[in-house]
Amino acid sequence: MIEAITENGERREMTINMGPQHPSTHGVLRLELVLDGEVITRVKPHIGYLHRCFEKYAEKMDDYAKVIPYTDRMDYVSAMNQEHGYVVAIERMLELEVPERVEYIRVIMAELQRIASHLLGIGAFGLDLGAFTPFLYLFTEREKILDIFEKASGARLLYNYMAVAGLMRDVHPEFKEEVSDFVKTFRPKIKELDDLLSYNQIFIKRTANIGVLPDKVALNYAASGPVLRGSGVKWDLRKNDPYSIYDRFEFEIPVGSGEMGTLGDCWDRYIVRVREMEQSLRIIEQAVDGMPDEGDVMAAIPKRIRPKEGELYARTESPRGELGYYIVSDKSASPFRVKARAPSFVHLSMLPAISSGALIADMVAIVGSIDIVLGEVDR
Amino acid sequence: MTHYILNISPVAILVHAAIPLTIILVYALVAIWAERKVAGFIQDRLGPMRVGGWHGWAQSIADLLKLIQKEDIIPTDASRFLFKFAPFMMFAASYAAFAVIPFSSSYIGSNINIGVFYLLAVTSVLTLSIIMAGWASNNKWSLLGGMRSAAQMVSYEIPTIATVLTVIVVTGSLNLMTITEMQSGNDILGFLPNWFIFQNPFLIVAFVIFFISILAESHRVPFDLPESESELVAGYQTEYSGMRWAMFMLAEYADMLLLSLLGATLFFGGWNSPFGDFMSGPFWSFFWFMLKGLLLVFVMMWIRWTLPRYRVDQLMHICWSILIPLSFINLVLVALWEVIF
């Protein structure tokens, strides 16, 4: 506004920094917005405020196993999935067979973590749109999952629970009952969430037809996970490129349908996450039924892992999308190179493509709907 | 009546000024605590529990003491005078409006015969002080918040005034005391009090429009855009801290109470007891009046912790294409009803 008066009568634009200290940027993200009134004409994300040199650390740890705690810290709201991806990659390099029981526990943990992560994502999305209460209701549920994790691993956020060829320790004896209890109590809560938020008229008005991501654009940007599925593309690595024991379970891939507006809008991305939680519950139920009660949780491997020379790209489905680890081994005790392909990073890069012409309030909705975690963006 | 104020002594003027101020200050401390407790209960948690023992009743007092002690920060490039002045002007505007509110059957600050008009005129100054704060802070978020608030309050004043006008059509008086006295008695269907909300079906519609408009006027969810924290950081309050920020908070809560009390006066019989002569008299009328006002405040809190927020263009759409036409049509219908019955 000041610029318009003093510099040039033609100029109506104002540049404004959204972040790094802003309540709705989900961490330390800085968005450089060029505004015409409240309409955004350009947006440029600036990243790197949370860079912690994951890849360099991985090369210098002198041990493949010591990298696992660092993977936790990438996407800190879904640490189990990050570990899962990494151990799957290393096990493929070593061509290891992992005990049955371990696979089942890993799947249960990964799916619980997926629910916990979506709960946070959905809750924070509602918070961005001014709905405070659903956030706290969802956090109550997330708390129950964290309690299960805490009993199993001793930690509530960064677990360091999965190990190469096994688990750090066996789960507690009541694990199965606790998980089944959670599944039972959580199902009705999804219905409650639908009533409170998903089909709330104001919420629909704020999210439908906003930040439309057409499927072609999504594929060109290499989007994955709920963001891609929100655009109607049926693509889930658990089905399309199964890892671990996901090929044994029956579940569906929910996709967006443009139910409330255009295909690929914020509401579609949101509802895909809600429906995915239901599918995760199905997987957990089947895994709890199939999980062997007895068995080792660690396969016999040498203390120092030295995979044979070569390279490998292993991808898994994290709550945010395709989490890939590209690992190069030179036969030494530490990886020659570890590259993590983080879905949030990819999704953030398409922000300018889907947000021009939006209002500031829409910008908040769009950032919330792609559900980025800055720890993963910057690594 | 015109020289009412001039005829009384300075001491009486001070007393008349102090009574609403005391009510506002006590109410603000209770309301801020209550807001947090209501939020807590709605969200399955406890809210403040520590300070003062019983359910953290002294939390607001502790917060107030903290705010008084805080450093007074003024941004370097801020317009110093306007920056300092804005919060006090905002509070003054909502405080001044309490002068014409009939708190009890025997107490009204100033019994002027243009009460409603005065109230609406004085509260318009709120808009000015918000723009002032937004502009003077020299912060882009503040400016955006200030601009939003100007657009919002100017727009929503129209349906507010139109619905107030529907009541004026029925009463034929602008004096809030007279309006309240007209609602005494329990004659409708033999037991219902003679409140305007029960007198005329179109006045129910008027009340709904009025309530939506005062939600927007006092910046409550789902219309809390000027200070929407997830978009504009804190809107026009971004650069304020300490006591100046507390003044904004106080003014905001005072404004909520003021508009709720206005609603209670216009539609729910003001200080009239719902049971006719039972529990009436100066003290009980004050009790009933505050109870009605606080109930409306509670509904505002309830809405705040339940609903998401509208977007700025949707807010304007609701006002200009739904509420304003509806309120004017309703005004005509109420007038016709009054002519026919």
XYZ file of C-alpha atoms in Angstrom:
720
model
C 0.000 0.000 0.000
C 2.801 2.393 0.894
C 4.550 1.458 -2.332
C 1.501 2.303 -4.378
C 1.461 5.876 -3.158
C 5.114 6.743 -3.121
C 6.747 4.904 -5.975
C 4.466 4.305 -8.868
C 0.772 4.896 -9.365
C 0.453 1.791 -11.534
C 1.862 -0.461 -8.907
C -0.713 -2.086 -6.656
C 1.349 -4.973 -5.400
C 2.692 -5.603 -1.958
C 5.346 -8.146 -1.062
C 4.857 -9.857 2.232
C 6.719 -12.597 4.031
C 4.596 -15.396 5.386
C 6.934 -17.009 7.836
C 9.433 -18.178 8.970
C 7.551 -17.176 12.124
C 3.929 -17.598 11.169
C 1.287 -19.750 12.858
C 0.195 -21.586 9.709
C 3.338 -22.517 7.888
C 3.713 -25.776 9.830
C 7.245 -25.104 10.920
C 9.889 -22.778 9.631
C 8.778 -22.246 6.072
C 8.987 -18.837 4.510
C 6.620 -17.966 1.704
C 7.305 -14.824 -0.209
C 3.881 -13.624 -1.301
C 3.226 -10.903 -3.836
C -0.227 -9.564 -3.118
C -2.677 -7.468 -5.003
C -4.981 -6.513 -2.158
C -5.539 -9.924 -0.629
C -5.137 -11.826 -3.910
C -1.870 -13.656 -4.347
C -0.218 -13.027 -7.690
C 3.036 -14.859 -7.004
C 4.296 -17.148 -4.322
C 7.833 -18.337 -3.772
C 8.664 -20.835 -1.043
C 12.010 -20.372 0.691
C 13.282 -23.422 2.489
C 16.361 -24.495 4.397
C 15.615 -23.148 7.868
C 15.571 -26.653 9.297
C 18.420 -28.209 7.366
C 20.282 -30.724 9.512
C 22.621 -32.391 7.011
C 20.950 -35.793 7.148
C 22.686 -37.063 4.045
C 26.151 -36.017 5.155
C 25.655 -37.470 8.630
C 24.554 -40.736 7.075
C 27.852 -40.974 5.220
C 29.920 -40.259 8.315
C 28.276 -42.462 10.939
C 30.518 -45.452 10.242
C 27.562 -47.732 10.702
C 24.413 -48.377 8.684
C 22.410 -48.919 11.861
C 23.396 -45.590 13.359
C 21.603 -43.764 10.571
C 18.186 -44.909 11.831
C 17.824 -42.236 14.548
C 18.525 -39.611 11.906
C 15.767 -40.912 9.669
C 13.391 -40.415 12.611
C 14.174 -36.741 12.591
C 13.320 -36.203 8.948
C 9.578 -36.463 9.150
C 9.252 -36.237 12.873
C 5.490 -36.788 12.949
C 5.763 -40.167 11.227
C 9.073 -41.479 12.493
C 8.020 -45.145 12.307
C 7.406 -44.899 8.578
C 10.756 -43.216 8.031
C 12.541 -46.000 9.886
C 10.508 -48.589 8.058
C 11.576 -47.222 4.691
C 15.205 -47.177 5.670
C 15.365 -50.667 7.157
C 13.491 -52.073 4.149
C 16.136 -50.510 1.910
C 19.060 -51.913 3.893
C 17.459 -55.340 4.138
C 17.030 -55.397 0.379
C 20.693 -54.525 -0.033
C 21.660 -57.341 2.284
C 19.051 -59.683 0.770
C 17.875 -60.522 4.279
C 14.861 -62.522 5.349
C 13.135 -60.901 8.274
C 11.171 -62.991 10.835
C 7.383 -63.141 10.344
C 6.616 -61.617 13.704
C 8.835 -58.651 12.975
C 7.094 -57.947 9.696
C 3.691 -57.989 11.348
C 4.755 -55.717 14.180
C 6.357 -53.337 11.703
C 3.188 -53.150 9.631
C 1.036 -52.515 12.710
C 3.417 -49.826 13.879
C 3.634 -48.224 10.450
C -0.139 -48.119 10.052
C -0.684 -46.780 13.563
C 1.865 -44.131 12.757
C 0.052 -43.344 9.520
C -3.154 -42.758 11.488
C -1.302 -40.628 14.045
C 0.282 -38.592 11.306
C -2.995 -38.062 9.460
C -4.656 -37.080 12.730
C -2.077 -34.378 13.180
C -2.315 -33.320 9.530
C -6.103 -33.116 9.533
C -6.188 -31.432 12.925
C -3.674 -28.804 11.918
C -5.573 -28.278 8.670
C -8.730 -27.556 10.642
C -6.760 -25.275 12.922
C -5.538 -23.330 9.910
C -9.133 -22.757 8.915
C -10.092 -21.579 12.386
C -11.617 -24.797 13.737
C -9.842 -25.204 17.029
C -11.812 -27.968 18.673
C -11.396 -30.850 16.152
C -7.647 -30.451 16.558
C -7.850 -31.267 20.247
C -10.318 -34.113 19.727
C -7.939 -35.678 17.229
C -4.992 -35.140 19.510
C -6.739 -37.180 22.180
C -6.828 -40.082 19.734
C -3.247 -39.541 18.656
C -2.282 -39.684 22.291
C -3.571 -43.262 22.523
C -1.348 -44.304 19.627
C 1.637 -42.575 21.185
C 0.962 -44.457 24.427
C 1.215 -47.743 22.547
C 4.456 -46.594 20.927
C 5.805 -45.425 24.235
C 5.199 -48.824 25.815
C 6.894 -50.579 22.928
C 9.843 -48.309 22.275
C 10.180 -46.008 25.271
C 9.771 -42.872 23.164
C 6.804 -40.841 22.076
C 8.037 -39.006 19.024
C 11.362 -40.304 17.738
C 11.266 -44.013 18.397
C 14.428 -45.577 16.977
C 12.407 -48.784 17.221
C 12.984 -50.626 13.978
C 16.411 -52.050 13.452
C 18.068 -53.618 10.463
C 16.778 -57.213 10.345
C 14.437 -56.779 13.286
C 13.240 -54.574 16.060
C 15.068 -52.924 18.921
C 13.039 -54.938 21.409
C 9.969 -57.085 21.500
C 6.574 -55.497 22.055
C 4.985 -55.628 25.484
C 2.681 -58.583 26.263
C -0.571 -56.532 26.141
C 0.311 -55.085 22.750
C -2.325 -56.978 20.788
C -5.196 -56.107 23.121
C -4.182 -52.478 23.243
C -4.077 -52.208 19.479
C -7.446 -53.962 19.087
C -8.930 -51.673 21.732
C -7.668 -48.647 19.890
C -9.125 -49.870 16.598
C -12.491 -50.411 18.269
C -12.628 -47.023 19.956
C -11.247 -45.104 17.016
C -13.775 -46.182 14.352
C -16.679 -44.126 15.801
C -14.391 -41.121 16.104
C -14.033 -40.927 12.334
C -17.797 -40.539 12.143
C -17.578 -37.799 14.741
C -14.894 -36.084 12.698
C -17.119 -36.229 9.624
C -19.923 -34.529 11.528
C -17.761 -31.913 13.115
C -15.442 -30.989 10.280
C -15.576 -32.921 7.003
C -19.171 -32.074 6.124
C -19.323 -28.762 7.939
C -20.683 -26.209 5.457
C -18.161 -23.530 6.363
C -15.328 -26.038 6.077
C -16.540 -27.171 2.650
C -16.847 -23.555 1.529
C -13.299 -22.913 2.603
C -11.769 -25.985 0.947
C -13.833 -26.975 -2.101
C -12.553 -25.590 -5.420
C -9.480 -24.209 -3.668
C -5.936 -25.113 -4.721
C -7.069 -27.378 -7.537
C -4.342 -29.780 -8.592
C -5.264 -31.546 -11.880
C -4.003 -35.115 -12.164
C -1.673 -34.293 -15.082
C 0.031 -31.520 -13.137
C 0.291 -33.788 -10.113
C 2.003 -36.488 -12.173
C 4.333 -33.992 -13.822
C 5.466 -32.747 -10.450
C 5.925 -36.354 -9.252
C 3.399 -35.905 -6.488
C 2.555 -38.979 -4.459
C 0.581 -40.113 -1.477
C -2.673 -38.426 -0.480
C -1.882 -35.378 -2.610
C -1.754 -37.491 -5.778
C -4.707 -39.634 -4.733
C -6.683 -36.491 -3.989
C -6.369 -35.717 -7.684
C -8.022 -39.019 -8.502
C -4.952 -41.096 -9.391
C -5.070 -44.556 -7.857
C -1.463 -44.965 -6.832
C -0.325 -46.441 -3.556
C 3.029 -48.133 -3.177
C 1.570 -50.573 -0.696
C -0.467 -51.967 -3.582
C 1.457 -50.932 -6.688
C 4.938 -51.870 -5.506
C 4.378 -53.908 -2.341
C 7.128 -53.985 0.237
C 7.260 -55.740 3.598
C 4.125 -57.943 3.761
C 1.574 -55.492 2.413
C 0.600 -57.900 -0.362
C -1.097 -60.090 2.252
C -3.671 -57.547 3.360
C -6.947 -56.517 1.862
C -7.548 -52.809 1.659
C -8.692 -50.190 -0.786
C -7.026 -47.076 -2.100
C -9.309 -44.114 -1.465
C -9.116 -41.460 -4.169
C -10.606 -38.010 -4.511
C -13.722 -37.701 -6.622
C -14.428 -34.000 -6.723
C -17.434 -34.681 -4.502
C -17.730 -31.144 -3.151
C -16.166 -29.173 -5.961
C -13.432 -29.760 -8.491
C -11.340 -32.917 -8.595
C -8.057 -32.351 -6.782
C -9.129 -29.503 -4.522
C -8.203 -29.115 -0.869
C -11.319 -30.950 0.287
C -10.433 -33.991 -1.833
C -6.937 -34.140 -0.397
C -8.420 -33.824 3.070
C -11.047 -36.534 2.641
C -8.505 -38.954 1.164
C -6.611 -38.749 4.449
C -9.762 -39.412 6.443
C -10.667 -42.442 4.315
C -7.083 -43.693 4.485
C -7.330 -43.865 8.244
C -10.245 -46.273 7.848
C -8.188 -48.443 5.491
C -5.259 -48.379 7.907
C -7.600 -49.664 10.596
C -8.525 -52.560 8.304
C -4.857 -53.399 7.760
C -4.166 -53.224 11.486
C -7.064 -55.586 12.249
C -5.807 -58.122 9.731
C -2.235 -57.781 10.951
C -3.236 -58.265 14.592
C -5.109 -61.435 13.579
C -2.188 -62.783 11.599
C 0.597 -61.829 13.947
C 2.408 -64.842 15.474
C 2.542 -64.733 19.269
C 5.953 -66.286 19.611
C 9.133 -65.705 17.723
C 12.369 -63.826 17.581
C 12.327 -60.134 16.827
C 15.839 -60.050 15.447
C 17.338 -62.048 12.623
C 20.959 -63.146 12.988
C 23.151 -60.582 11.277
C 26.780 -59.555 11.758
C 27.342 -56.713 14.185
C 28.769 -54.478 11.498
C 26.734 -54.425 8.334
C 28.730 -54.263 5.108
C 26.483 -54.622 2.071
C 28.155 -55.641 -1.129
C 29.113 -52.928 -3.578
C 26.223 -51.446 -5.500
C 23.339 -49.081 -5.341
C 19.651 -49.386 -4.597
C 16.521 -47.284 -4.554
C 13.840 -48.513 -2.188
C 10.542 -46.710 -1.909
C 7.830 -47.003 0.689
C 4.528 -45.309 1.268
C 4.877 -42.827 4.091
C 1.794 -40.893 5.255
C 2.860 -38.057 2.989
C 3.712 -40.048 -0.104
C 6.566 -41.847 -1.714
C 9.511 -41.946 0.640
C 12.517 -43.223 -1.251
C 16.011 -44.020 -0.090
C 18.751 -44.181 -2.687
C 21.716 -45.863 -1.079
C 25.146 -46.438 -2.603
C 27.462 -48.873 -0.915
C 31.224 -49.104 -1.432
C 31.528 -52.161 0.793
C 32.705 -50.104 3.771
C 30.885 -49.886 7.095
C 29.102 -46.658 6.252
C 27.052 -45.872 3.161
C 28.913 -44.028 0.402
C 25.816 -41.963 -0.295
C 22.286 -41.799 1.085
C 19.725 -39.720 -0.724
C 16.273 -39.420 0.748
C 13.455 -38.592 -1.626
C 11.087 -36.726 0.650
C 7.468 -36.348 -0.504
C 6.938 -33.058 1.312
C 9.793 -31.496 -0.603
C 8.219 -32.483 -3.906
C 4.794 -31.288 -2.822
C 6.086 -27.951 -1.657
C 7.646 -27.347 -5.059
C 4.243 -27.375 -6.713
C 2.831 -24.718 -4.389
C 3.331 -21.867 -6.910
C 1.519 -23.899 -9.567
C -1.660 -24.372 -7.565
C -1.913 -21.160 -5.599
C -1.831 -18.227 -7.984
C -5.014 -16.202 -7.821
C -5.825 -17.483 -4.355
C -6.491 -15.303 -1.346
C -4.235 -15.320 1.717
C -6.811 -17.407 3.537
C -6.736 -19.930 0.665
C -2.958 -20.027 0.817
C -3.238 -21.204 4.402
C -5.727 -23.873 3.313
C -3.478 -25.036 0.466
C -0.373 -25.314 2.638
C -2.440 -27.195 5.202
C -3.927 -29.551 2.630
C -0.604 -30.671 1.179
C 0.409 -31.446 4.760
C 4.102 -30.675 4.655
C 6.527 -31.376 7.449
C 9.436 -29.011 7.274
C 11.813 -31.473 8.869
C 11.348 -33.626 5.820
C 11.508 -30.775 3.331
C 14.895 -29.595 4.562
C 16.244 -32.863 5.977
C -34.607 15.742 29.842
C -32.288 17.529 27.427
C -30.308 19.189 30.196
C -30.223 16.076 32.328
C -26.428 15.841 32.557
C -25.937 19.520 33.206
C -28.294 19.485 36.155
C -26.415 16.982 38.256
C -23.293 17.457 40.350
C -19.739 16.389 39.344
C -19.795 13.700 42.029
C -22.911 12.193 40.522
C -21.299 12.223 37.090
C -18.265 10.384 38.484
C -20.478 7.798 40.129
C -22.431 7.349 36.936
C -19.170 6.865 35.053
C -17.737 4.464 37.610
C -20.666 2.043 37.751
C -20.459 0.789 34.124
C -16.656 0.754 34.342
C -16.758 -1.494 37.399
C -19.253 -3.764 35.693
C -17.070 -3.998 32.571
C -13.848 -4.669 34.466
C -15.321 -7.352 36.689
C -17.117 -8.887 33.731
C -13.938 -8.894 31.589
C -11.944 -10.741 34.238
C -14.711 -13.297 34.670
C -15.417 -13.602 30.934
C -11.814 -14.202 29.929
C -11.561 -16.924 32.546
C -14.955 -18.300 31.521
C -13.998 -18.307 27.858
C -11.029 -20.511 28.677
C -13.131 -22.781 30.855
C -15.842 -23.047 28.182
C -13.156 -23.823 25.610
C -11.763 -26.413 27.984
C -15.080 -28.147 28.532
C -15.924 -28.134 24.836
C -12.528 -29.572 24.013
C -12.483 -32.312 26.672
C -9.862 -30.683 28.807
C -9.824 -28.700 32.025
C -8.680 -25.213 31.159
C -7.003 -23.116 33.856
C -6.835 -25.077 37.114
C -3.927 -23.714 39.162
C -4.064 -20.037 40.056
C -6.234 -19.215 43.055
C -7.254 -22.732 43.944
C -10.821 -23.445 42.831
C -10.765 -24.074 39.068
C -8.106 -21.435 38.528
C -10.526 -18.588 39.180
C -7.684 -16.074 39.600
C -6.099 -16.848 36.242
C -7.284 -13.597 34.614
C -6.020 -11.562 37.556
C -2.613 -13.220 37.287
C -2.585 -12.567 33.545
C -3.496 -8.950 34.135
C -0.631 -8.544 36.618
C 1.735 -10.111 34.113
C 0.574 -7.780 31.346
C 1.026 -4.716 33.561
C 4.629 -5.714 34.243
C 5.520 -6.251 30.606
C 7.819 -3.940 28.718
C 6.030 -1.398 26.585
C 7.298 -2.076 23.077
C 6.635 0.345 20.246
C 8.024 -0.590 16.816
C 10.715 1.791 15.563
C 8.907 2.972 12.489
C 5.465 3.058 14.035
C 3.459 6.226 14.108
C 3.934 6.709 17.827
C 0.967 8.841 18.750
C -1.594 6.814 16.812
C -0.036 3.572 17.971
C -0.353 4.573 21.621
C -3.756 6.152 21.209
C -5.613 3.416 19.298
C -6.196 0.869 22.122
C -7.511 3.531 24.497
C -9.792 4.980 21.870
C -11.149 1.531 21.170
C -11.928 0.931 24.814
C -13.369 4.416 25.191
C -15.758 3.765 22.328
C -17.225 0.603 23.784
C -17.201 2.010 27.316
C -18.987 5.214 26.307
C -21.778 3.199 24.755
C -22.617 1.627 28.129
C -23.967 5.013 29.240
C -27.337 4.369 27.624
C -27.737 0.730 28.666
C -30.519 0.330 31.264
C -28.789 -2.001 33.701
C -31.680 -2.163 36.103
C -35.199 -0.874 36.455
C -33.814 1.993 38.497
C -30.413 2.578 36.937
C -29.361 3.913 33.568
C -26.197 5.955 33.076
C -27.816 8.623 30.962
C -31.497 8.526 30.195
C -31.373 10.296 26.831
C -34.163 9.862 24.336
C -31.906 8.973 21.405
C -30.228 6.096 23.270
C -30.084 3.498 20.474
C -28.893 6.056 17.966
C -26.164 7.227 20.338
C -25.050 3.649 20.988
C -24.748 2.775 17.311
C -22.957 6.025 16.543
C -20.422 5.657 19.333
C -19.585 2.049 18.524
C -18.759 3.080 14.946
C -15.632 4.653 16.400
C -14.369 1.104 17.037
C -13.728 0.732 13.313
C -11.694 3.886 13.319
C -9.492 2.771 16.181
C -8.837 -0.597 14.533
C -7.762 1.055 11.290
C -5.663 3.416 13.371
C -3.925 0.501 15.113
C -3.432 -1.356 11.844
C -1.979 1.622 10.071
C 0.165 2.943 12.906
C 1.908 -0.377 13.549
C 3.703 -0.131 10.206
C 3.335 -3.859 9.755
C 1.817 -5.408 6.670
C -0.115 -8.031 8.611
C -1.542 -5.315 10.850
C -2.503 -3.292 7.822
C -4.281 -6.226 6.221
C -6.092 -6.901 9.489
C -7.081 -3.261 9.807
C -8.397 -3.116 6.253
C -10.357 -6.322 6.662
C -11.866 -5.066 9.848
C -12.869 -1.741 8.305
C -14.644 -3.478 5.450
C -16.261 -5.979 7.780
C -17.530 -3.587 10.414
C -18.816 -1.008 7.963
C -20.691 -3.735 6.088
C -22.164 -5.460 9.105
C -23.299 -2.223 10.678
C -26.012 -2.043 8.039
C -27.860 -5.278 8.929
C -27.339 -4.502 12.629
C -28.944 -1.112 12.243
C -31.703 -2.451 10.006
C -32.671 -5.055 12.602
C -32.484 -2.520 15.416
C -34.761 -0.406 13.267
C -37.342 -3.186 13.110
C -37.597 -3.019 16.896
C -37.813 0.766 16.744
C -40.702 0.412 14.305
C -42.539 -1.576 16.971
C -41.660 0.656 19.908
C -41.631 4.084 18.322
C -38.955 5.120 20.818
C -35.165 5.295 20.712
C -34.832 5.324 24.486
C -33.668 1.927 25.705
C -35.356 2.425 29.095
C -38.698 3.047 27.398
C -38.153 0.095 25.095
C -37.556 -2.137 28.125
C -40.590 -0.813 29.997
C -42.758 -1.619 26.994
C -41.837 -5.294 27.426
C -43.072 -5.663 31.009
C -45.790 -8.133 31.892
C -46.713 -11.693 30.958
C -49.617 -11.525 28.544
C -48.646 -13.565 25.481
C -50.574 -16.876 25.453
C -51.333 -16.210 29.088
C -47.857 -16.946 30.452
C -45.092 -15.838 28.059
C -43.438 -12.520 28.937
C -44.187 -9.577 26.640
C -40.719 -9.674 25.126
C -40.452 -8.557 21.550
C -39.034 -11.889 20.463
C -42.410 -13.469 21.349
C -44.582 -10.643 20.096
C -44.057 -10.957 16.399
C -42.753 -13.844 14.261
C -40.742 -11.486 12.073
C -38.891 -10.218 15.104
C -37.498 -13.738 15.555
C -36.028 -13.432 12.070
C -34.765 -9.999 13.023
C -33.070 -11.432 16.099
C -31.304 -14.132 14.063
C -29.980 -11.524 11.631
C -29.061 -9.287 14.548
C -27.147 -12.044 16.285
C -25.181 -12.988 13.148
C -24.350 -9.335 12.630
C -23.142 -8.775 16.176
C -20.928 -11.850 15.859
C -19.297 -10.097 12.933
C -19.307 -6.704 14.670
C -17.482 -8.059 17.678
C -15.098 -10.182 15.556
C -16.120 -13.564 16.838
C -15.769 -16.880 15.017
C -16.874 -17.590 12.298
C -16.251 -13.939 11.436
C -13.027 -13.287 13.328
C -11.132 -12.284 10.213
C -9.470 -9.088 11.478
C -7.490 -11.092 13.996
C -7.573 -14.528 12.392
C -4.434 -15.911 13.935
C -3.775 -18.625 11.403
C -3.787 -16.196 8.496
C -2.822 -12.738 9.670
C -0.733 -13.711 12.712
C -2.816 -11.472 14.999
C -4.184 -8.901 12.559
C -4.133 -5.341 13.825
C -2.904 -6.536 17.241
C 0.303 -8.076 15.869
C 2.670 -5.392 17.147
C 0.914 -4.787 20.449
C 1.987 -6.247 23.758
C 1.576 -5.628 27.460
C -1.108 -3.266 28.683
C -1.902 -1.871 25.239
C -2.756 -5.328 24.050
C -4.765 -5.856 27.230
C -6.787 -2.760 26.382
C -7.683 -4.330 23.034
C -8.681 -7.495 24.785
C -10.761 -5.558 27.301
C -12.436 -3.556 24.554
C -13.185 -6.716 22.617
C -14.882 -8.346 25.591
C -16.644 -5.116 26.507
C -17.934 -4.919 22.944
C -19.242 -8.475 23.170
C -21.102 -7.650 26.354
C -22.408 -4.364 24.991
C -23.887 -5.936 21.879
C -25.275 -8.861 23.860
C -26.914 -6.476 26.324
C -28.327 -4.502 23.421
C -29.742 -7.733 22.040
C -31.186 -8.595 25.445
C -32.772 -5.166 25.710
C -34.255 -5.147 22.243
C -35.502 -8.714 22.011
C -35.509 -10.342 25.467
C -37.167 -7.773 27.648
C -34.058 -6.134 29.115
C -34.236 -6.151 32.908
C -37.749 -7.627 33.016
C -38.088 -10.828 34.978
C -39.381 -13.762 32.937
C -41.856 -14.488 35.787
C -43.749 -11.217 35.825
C -43.642 -9.599 39.262
C -41.872 -12.564 40.826
C -38.197 -11.734 41.469
C -38.459 -8.190 40.174
C -37.192 -4.971 41.701
C -33.942 -3.035 41.219
C -31.555 -5.803 42.277
C -33.323 -8.692 40.581
C -33.791 -6.691 37.410
C -30.025 -6.162 37.296
C -29.574 -9.897 37.838
C -31.959 -10.824 35.005
C -30.435 -8.288 32.654
C -26.870 -9.513 33.187
C -28.025 -13.123 33.001
C -29.608 -12.551 29.596
C -26.550 -10.673 28.348
C -24.121 -13.298 29.624
C -26.189 -16.088 28.092
C -25.754 -14.455 24.698
C -22.034 -14.045 25.422
C -21.905 -17.740 26.265
C -23.545 -18.624 22.946
C -20.874 -16.538 21.224
C -18.163 -18.517 23.013
C -19.870 -21.780 22.163
C -19.923 -20.849 18.479
C -16.301 -19.776 18.623
C -15.111 -23.172 19.789
C -17.236 -25.096 17.323
C -17.020 -23.532 13.890
C -14.262 -22.827 11.387
C -13.778 -19.356 9.953
C -15.227 -17.829 6.802
C -13.039 -16.335 4.104
C -13.054 -12.601 3.599
C -15.015 -12.635 0.327
C -17.530 -15.138 1.689
C -18.020 -12.881 4.688
C -18.848 -9.966 2.418
C -21.106 -12.163 0.318
C -23.121 -13.202 3.381
C -23.516 -9.607 4.432
C -24.343 -7.889 1.148
C -26.332 -10.519 -0.684
C -28.092 -12.305 2.174
C -28.296 -10.349 5.415
C -28.853 -6.837 4.102
C -31.704 -7.652 1.658
C -33.245 -9.996 4.211
C -33.101 -7.437 6.992
C -34.767 -4.762 4.877
C -37.510 -7.101 3.655
C -37.995 -8.099 7.265
C -38.239 -4.458 8.273
C -41.087 -3.951 5.806
C -42.833 -7.116 6.989
C -42.591 -6.045 10.641
C -44.002 -2.652 9.715
C -46.906 -4.301 7.866
C -47.570 -6.598 10.829
C -47.683 -3.562 13.119
C -50.133 -1.796 10.800
C -52.432 -4.831 10.503
C -52.458 -6.082 14.134
